[in-house]
PDB file of C-alpha atoms in Angstrom:
ATOM      1  CA  ARG A   1     -42.571-249.876 -51.496  1.00  0.00           C
ATOM      2  CA  PRO A   2     -43.810-246.439 -52.288  1.00  0.00           C
ATOM      3  CA  PHE A   3     -45.323-246.149 -55.747  1.00  0.00           C
ATOM      4  CA  TRP A   4     -45.305-242.393 -56.213  1.00  0.00           C
ATOM      5  CA  GLN A   5     -41.656-241.514 -56.859  1.00  0.00           C
ATOM      6  CA  GLY A   6     -39.521-242.748 -59.700  1.00  0.00           C
ATOM      7  CA  LYS A   7     -36.557-243.040 -57.377  1.00  0.00           C
ATOM      8  CA  TYR A   8     -37.977-246.266 -55.926  1.00  0.00           C
ATOM      9  CA  ALA A   9     -37.620-247.827 -59.434  1.00  0.00           C
ATOM     10  CA  ASN A  10     -40.616-250.233 -59.054  1.00  0.00           C
ATOM     11  CA  ASP A  11     -40.915-250.014 -62.830  1.00  0.00           C
ATOM     12  CA  LEU A  12     -37.501-251.855 -63.019  1.00  0.00           C
ATOM     13  CA  THR A  13     -38.854-254.582 -60.818  1.00  0.00           C
ATOM     14  CA  VAL A  14     -41.841-255.009 -63.099  1.00  0.00           C
ATOM     15  CA  ALA A  15     -39.659-254.942 -66.201  1.00  0.00           C
ATOM     16  CA  ALA A  16     -37.442-257.635 -64.713  1.00  0.00           C
ATOM     17  CA  VAL A  17     -40.479-259.799 -63.933  1.00  0.00           C
ATOM     18  CA  VAL A  18     -41.802-259.290 -67.465  1.00  0.00           C
ATOM     19  CA  GLU A  19     -38.455-260.395 -68.906  1.00  0.00           C
ATOM     20  CA  LEU A  20     -38.402-263.424 -66.666  1.00  0.00           C
ATOM     21  CA  SER A  21     -41.940-264.420 -67.640  1.00  0.00           C
ATOM     22  CA  SER A  22     -40.530-265.838 -70.904  1.00  0.00           C
ATOM     23  CA  GLU A  23     -38.449-268.364 -69.061  1.00  0.00           C
ATOM     24  CA  PRO A  24     -39.795-271.940 -69.177  1.00  0.00           C
ATOM     25  CA  TRP A  25     -39.381-272.128 -65.337  1.00  0.00           C
ATOM     26  CA  PHE A  26     -41.121-268.832 -64.619  1.00  0.00           C
ATOM     27  CA  GLY A  27     -44.208-270.582 -63.259  1.00  0.00           C
ATOM     28  CA  GLU A  28     -42.097-272.053 -60.511  1.00  0.00           C
ATOM     29  CA  LEU A  29     -41.608-268.581 -59.028  1.00  0.00           C
ATOM     30  CA  ASP A  30     -43.877-267.012 -56.493  1.00  0.00           C
ATOM     31  CA  ILE A  31     -43.658-263.268 -56.842  1.00  0.00           C
ATOM     32  CA  LEU A  32     -45.126-260.609 -54.605  1.00  0.00           C
ATOM     33  CA  ILE A  33     -45.134-256.954 -55.581  1.00  0.00           C
ATOM     34  CA  ALA A  34     -46.411-254.784 -52.692  1.00  0.00           C
ATOM     35  CA  GLY A  35     -46.681-251.207 -51.758  1.00  0.00           C
ATOM     36  CA  ASP A  36     -48.918-248.268 -52.415  1.00  0.00           C
ATOM     37  CA  GLY A  37     -49.055-244.892 -54.097  1.00  0.00           C
ATOM     38  CA  ASP A  38     -50.690-243.038 -56.897  1.00  0.00           C
ATOM     39  CA  ASP A  39     -48.643-244.836 -59.572  1.00  0.00           C
ATOM     40  CA  PHE A  40     -49.245-248.407 -58.323  1.00  0.00           C
ATOM     41  CA  ASP A  41     -51.867-249.496 -60.863  1.00  0.00           C
ATOM     42  CA  GLU A  42     -49.978-248.018 -63.822  1.00  0.00           C
ATOM     43  CA  ILE A  43     -46.626-249.535 -62.800  1.00  0.00           C
ATOM     44  CA  VAL A  44     -47.919-253.085 -62.098  1.00  0.00           C
ATOM     45  CA  ALA A  45     -50.198-253.230 -65.166  1.00  0.00           C
ATOM     46  CA  PRO A  46     -47.740-255.322 -67.300  1.00  0.00           C
ATOM     47  CA  VAL A  47     -47.758-258.131 -64.667  1.00  0.00           C
ATOM     48  CA  ARG A  48     -51.282-257.901 -63.440  1.00  0.00           C
ATOM     49  CA  ASP A  49     -52.435-260.958 -65.334  1.00  0.00           C
ATOM     50  CA  LEU A  50     -49.451-263.267 -64.572  1.00  0.00           C
ATOM     51  CA  PRO A  51     -50.881-266.097 -62.424  1.00  0.00           C
ATOM     52  CA  ASN A  52     -47.784-266.431 -60.160  1.00  0.00           C
ATOM     53  CA  VAL A  53     -47.533-262.683 -59.465  1.00  0.00           C
ATOM     54  CA  LYS A  54     -49.461-261.494 -56.432  1.00  0.00           C
ATOM     55  CA  LEU A  55     -50.140-257.786 -56.157  1.00  0.00           C
ATOM     56  CA  LEU A  56     -50.907-256.225 -52.822  1.00  0.00           C
ATOM     57  CA  ARG A  57     -51.630-252.525 -52.753  1.00  0.00           C
ATOM     58  CA  LYS A  58     -50.822-251.703 -49.152  1.00  0.00           C
ATOM     59  CA  PHE A  59     -48.100-250.978 -46.680  1.00  0.00           C
ATOM     60  CA  PHE A  60     -47.351-253.519 -44.040  1.00  0.00           C
ATOM     61  CA  THR A  61     -46.757-253.494 -40.299  1.00  0.00           C
ATOM     62  CA  GLN A  62     -43.405-254.753 -38.991  1.00  0.00           C
ATOM     63  CA  PRO A  63     -44.895-258.188 -37.982  1.00  0.00           C
ATOM     64  CA  GLU A  64     -46.492-258.533 -41.424  1.00  0.00           C
ATOM     65  CA  ILE A  65     -43.162-257.707 -43.094  1.00  0.00           C
ATOM     66  CA  ALA A  66     -41.439-260.333 -40.900  1.00  0.00           C
ATOM     67  CA  ALA A  67     -43.965-262.943 -41.847  1.00  0.00           C
ATOM     68  CA  LEU A  68     -43.580-262.129 -45.617  1.00  0.00           C
ATOM     69  CA  HIS A  69     -39.764-262.480 -45.270  1.00  0.00           C
ATOM     70  CA  LYS A  70     -40.299-266.028 -44.173  1.00  0.00           C
ATOM     71  CA  GLU A  71     -42.231-266.773 -47.328  1.00  0.00           C
ATOM     72  CA  TYR A  72     -39.788-265.429 -49.896  1.00  0.00           C
ATOM     73  CA  GLY A  73     -36.131-265.721 -50.710  1.00  0.00           C
ATOM     74  CA  VAL A  74     -35.202-262.856 -52.975  1.00  0.00           C
ATOM     75  CA  SER A  75     -35.899-259.152 -52.663  1.00  0.00           C
ATOM     76  CA  LEU A  76     -36.015-257.086 -55.808  1.00  0.00           C
ATOM     77  CA  VAL A  77     -35.235-253.620 -54.543  1.00  0.00           C
ATOM     78  CA  PRO A  78     -33.873-251.358 -57.203  1.00  0.00           C
ATOM     79  CA  THR A  79     -33.472-247.657 -56.662  1.00  0.00           C
ATOM     80  CA  ARG A  80     -32.532-244.610 -58.588  1.00  0.00           C
ATOM     81  CA  ALA A  81     -31.492-242.507 -55.579  1.00  0.00           C
ATOM     82  CA  ASP A  82     -31.016-244.038 -52.146  1.00  0.00           C
ATOM     83  CA  SER A  83     -28.731-243.290 -49.243  1.00  0.00           C
ATOM     84  CA  GLN A  84     -29.228-246.517 -47.410  1.00  0.00           C
ATOM     85  CA  GLY A  85     -32.352-248.624 -48.155  1.00  0.00           C
ATOM     86  CA  VAL A  86     -34.118-249.629 -44.946  1.00  0.00           C
ATOM     87  CA  SER A  87     -36.472-252.208 -46.657  1.00  0.00           C
ATOM     88  CA  ARG A  88     -33.479-253.824 -48.426  1.00  0.00           C
ATOM     89  CA  ASP A  89     -31.550-254.042 -45.132  1.00  0.00           C
ATOM     90  CA  GLU A  90     -34.552-255.500 -43.299  1.00  0.00           C
ATOM     91  CA  ALA A  91     -34.883-258.110 -46.045  1.00  0.00           C
ATOM     92  CA  MET A  92     -31.194-258.900 -45.890  1.00  0.00           C
ATOM     93  CA  SER A  93     -31.427-259.334 -42.116  1.00  0.00           C
ATOM     94  CA  SER A  94     -34.041-261.949 -42.743  1.00  0.00           C
ATOM     95  CA  GLY A  95     -31.851-263.740 -45.172  1.00  0.00           C
ATOM     96  CA  LEU A  96     -33.427-262.587 -48.373  1.00  0.00           C
ATOM     97  CA  VAL A  97     -30.958-262.072 -51.273  1.00  0.00           C
ATOM     98  CA  PRO A  98     -31.202-258.485 -52.445  1.00  0.00           C
ATOM     99  CA  VAL A  99     -31.256-257.652 -56.180  1.00  0.00           C
ATOM    100  CA  THR A 100     -30.691-253.964 -56.312  1.00  0.00           C
ATOM    101  CA  THR A 101     -28.975-251.239 -58.282  1.00  0.00           C
ATOM    102  CA  ALA A 102     -25.433-249.938 -57.836  1.00  0.00           C
ATOM    103  CA  VAL A 103     -26.377-246.281 -57.384  1.00  0.00           C
ATOM    104  CA  ASP A 104     -25.491-243.654 -54.751  1.00  0.00           C
ATOM    105  CA  ALA A 105     -24.541-245.260 -51.442  1.00  0.00           C
ATOM    106  CA  VAL A 106     -26.030-248.711 -52.148  1.00  0.00           C
ATOM    107  CA  PRO A 107     -22.699-250.435 -52.707  1.00  0.00           C
ATOM    108  CA  GLU A 108     -21.718-249.298 -49.155  1.00  0.00           C
ATOM    109  CA  PHE A 109     -24.456-251.509 -47.767  1.00  0.00           C
ATOM    110  CA  VAL A 110     -24.500-254.533 -50.160  1.00  0.00           C
ATOM    111  CA  SER A 111     -21.882-256.219 -52.280  1.00  0.00           C
ATOM    112  CA  GLU A 112     -21.812-259.064 -54.810  1.00  0.00           C
ATOM    113  CA  LYS A 113     -21.033-261.399 -51.846  1.00  0.00           C
ATOM    114  CA  GLU A 114     -24.492-260.732 -50.323  1.00  0.00           C
ATOM    115  CA  GLY A 115     -26.563-259.966 -53.377  1.00  0.00           C
ATOM    116  CA  TYR A 116     -26.560-258.508 -56.866  1.00  0.00           C
ATOM    117  CA  LEU A 117     -25.796-254.964 -57.908  1.00  0.00           C
ATOM    118  CA  ALA A 118     -27.228-254.187 -61.277  1.00  0.00           C
ATOM    119  CA  PRO A 119     -26.238-251.019 -63.118  1.00  0.00           C
ATOM    120  CA  GLY A 120     -28.755-248.221 -62.673  1.00  0.00           C
ATOM    121  CA  ASP A 121     -31.939-248.565 -64.770  1.00  0.00           C
ATOM    122  CA  ASP A 122     -30.937-252.013 -65.921  1.00  0.00           C
ATOM    123  CA  ALA A 123     -33.878-254.398 -65.470  1.00  0.00           C
ATOM    124  CA  HIS A 124     -32.197-256.995 -67.725  1.00  0.00           C
ATOM    125  CA  ALA A 125     -29.298-257.276 -65.292  1.00  0.00           C
ATOM    126  CA  MET A 126     -31.837-257.756 -62.484  1.00  0.00           C
ATOM    127  CA  ALA A 127     -33.498-260.533 -64.443  1.00  0.00           C
ATOM    128  CA  ASP A 128     -30.077-262.062 -64.995  1.00  0.00           C
ATOM    129  CA  ALA A 129     -29.515-262.058 -61.216  1.00  0.00           C
ATOM    130  CA  VAL A 130     -32.695-264.042 -60.680  1.00  0.00           C
ATOM    131  CA  ARG A 131     -31.688-266.435 -63.455  1.00  0.00           C
ATOM    132  CA  ASP A 132     -28.383-266.951 -61.767  1.00  0.00           C
ATOM    133  CA  LEU A 133     -30.048-267.741 -58.540  1.00  0.00           C
ATOM    134  CA  TYR A 134     -32.411-270.108 -60.160  1.00  0.00           C
ATOM    135  CA  TRP A 135     -29.675-272.050 -61.942  1.00  0.00           C
ATOM    136  CA  HIS A 136     -27.264-271.954 -59.008  1.00  0.00           C
ATOM    137  CA  PRO A 137     -29.139-272.628 -55.745  1.00  0.00           C
ATOM    138  CA  GLU A 138     -25.754-272.803 -53.884  1.00  0.00           C
ATOM    139  CA  LYS A 139     -25.236-269.180 -54.714  1.00  0.00           C
ATOM    140  CA  PHE A 140     -28.616-268.446 -53.114  1.00  0.00           C
ATOM    141  CA  LEU A 141     -27.636-270.240 -49.937  1.00  0.00           C
ATOM    142  CA  ALA A 142     -24.243-268.496 -49.696  1.00  0.00           C
ATOM    143  CA  LYS A 143     -25.662-264.993 -50.457  1.00  0.00           C
ATOM    144  CA  SER A 144     -28.563-265.464 -48.072  1.00  0.00           C
ATOM    145  CA  ALA A 145     -26.265-266.341 -45.232  1.00  0.00           C
ATOM    146  CA  ALA A 146     -23.847-263.520 -46.151  1.00  0.00           C
ATOM    147  CA  ALA A 147     -26.680-260.967 -46.339  1.00  0.00           C
ATOM    148  CA  ALA A 148     -27.997-261.757 -42.878  1.00  0.00           C
ATOM    149  CA  GLU A 149     -24.504-261.771 -41.405  1.00  0.00           C
ATOM    150  CA  ARG A 150     -23.514-258.441 -42.965  1.00  0.00           C
ATOM    151  CA  ILE A 151     -26.522-256.601 -41.650  1.00  0.00           C
ATOM    152  CA  ARG A 152     -26.124-258.072 -38.209  1.00  0.00           C
ATOM    153  CA  ARG A 153     -22.445-257.060 -38.228  1.00  0.00           C
ATOM    154  CA  THR A 154     -22.867-253.546 -39.678  1.00  0.00           C
ATOM    155  CA  VAL A 155     -26.306-252.041 -38.923  1.00  0.00           C
ATOM    156  CA  ALA A 156     -27.924-254.108 -36.162  1.00  0.00           C
ATOM    157  CA  ASP A 157     -29.231-252.141 -33.117  1.00  0.00           C
ATOM    158  CA  ASP A 158     -26.365-253.391 -30.852  1.00  0.00           C
ATOM    159  CA  VAL A 159     -23.899-251.981 -33.364  1.00  0.00           C
ATOM    160  CA  ILE A 160     -25.540-248.695 -34.386  1.00  0.00           C
ATOM    161  CA  ILE A 161     -26.979-247.458 -31.078  1.00  0.00           C
ATOM    162  CA  PRO A 162     -23.554-247.315 -29.352  1.00  0.00           C
ATOM    163  CA  GLN A 163     -22.119-245.496 -32.426  1.00  0.00           C
ATOM    164  CA  GLU A 164     -24.999-242.992 -32.298  1.00  0.00           C
ATOM    165  CA  ILE A 165     -24.512-242.386 -28.628  1.00  0.00           C
ATOM    166  CA  ALA A 166     -20.819-241.962 -29.120  1.00  0.00           C
ATOM    167  CA  THR A 167     -21.452-239.063 -31.563  1.00  0.00           C
ATOM    168  CA  PHE A 168     -23.074-237.165 -28.620  1.00  0.00           C
ATOM    169  CA  VAL A 169     -20.528-238.044 -25.932  1.00  0.00           C
ATOM    170  CA  GLU A 170     -16.953-236.936 -25.800  1.00  0.00           C
ATOM    171  CA  ASP A 171     -14.589-238.881 -23.605  1.00  0.00           C
ATOM    172  CA  GLY A 172     -17.452-240.060 -21.449  1.00  0.00           C
ATOM    173  CA  VAL A 173     -18.263-236.483 -20.320  1.00  0.00           C
ATOM    174  CA  GLY A 174     -20.845-235.138 -22.687  1.00  0.00           C
ATOM    175  CA  SER A 175     -21.210-232.736 -25.579  1.00  0.00           C
ATOM    176  CA  PRO A 176     -22.471-229.198 -25.797  1.00  0.00           C
ATOM    177  CA  ALA A 177     -25.776-230.434 -27.166  1.00  0.00           C
ATOM    178  CA  PHE A 178     -26.109-233.170 -24.452  1.00  0.00           C
ATOM    179  CA  PRO A 179     -24.060-232.125 -21.394  1.00  0.00           C
ATOM    180  CA  ALA A 180     -23.212-234.772 -18.879  1.00  0.00           C
ATOM    181  CA  SER A 181     -25.425-234.735 -15.789  1.00  0.00           C
ATOM    182  CA  ASP A 182     -23.787-233.105 -12.749  1.00  0.00           C
ATOM    183  CA  GLY A 183     -26.256-234.878 -10.463  1.00  0.00           C
ATOM    184  CA  ARG A 184     -28.684-231.918 -10.298  1.00  0.00           C
ATOM    185  CA  GLU A 185     -32.077-232.352 -11.895  1.00  0.00           C
TER     186      GLU A 185
END
């Protein structure tokens, strides 16, 4: 995630991890915090010395992201201002359970059925979501399956591309911006 704008709320992720570090089972968690930006070192400083927290200061290629999704089960992706959340949706598509914030348009893309919606700026609620998953693995399984299904049903390529094309085509003829071909090149 980008670590240069407060809107990405990486500080909330770190605060949730710090809170969870007091749990007796915290050492059982494998945590990766990844991204880049001018604020990376400052934001991750509180978790830098936790032995089960891996910090990677870099952005990943799509194949690298897909490989990481196979290694983890939960995606902490809070935001302070987001219209959709591509990284969250990619994680959901891979079956990761999103823990995010209920701000702006986020609730249009994820519900409590698929993940957890913490109030804005509430790292404690994010930590509680992880606690809930830890103590109720059946919830993790249900939310993981529901997250992947929702993304495939609502924003997969085979759903979105026809909708986008339809915005440019009227009654199969064309639109002023993209007129239908009359056979002449």
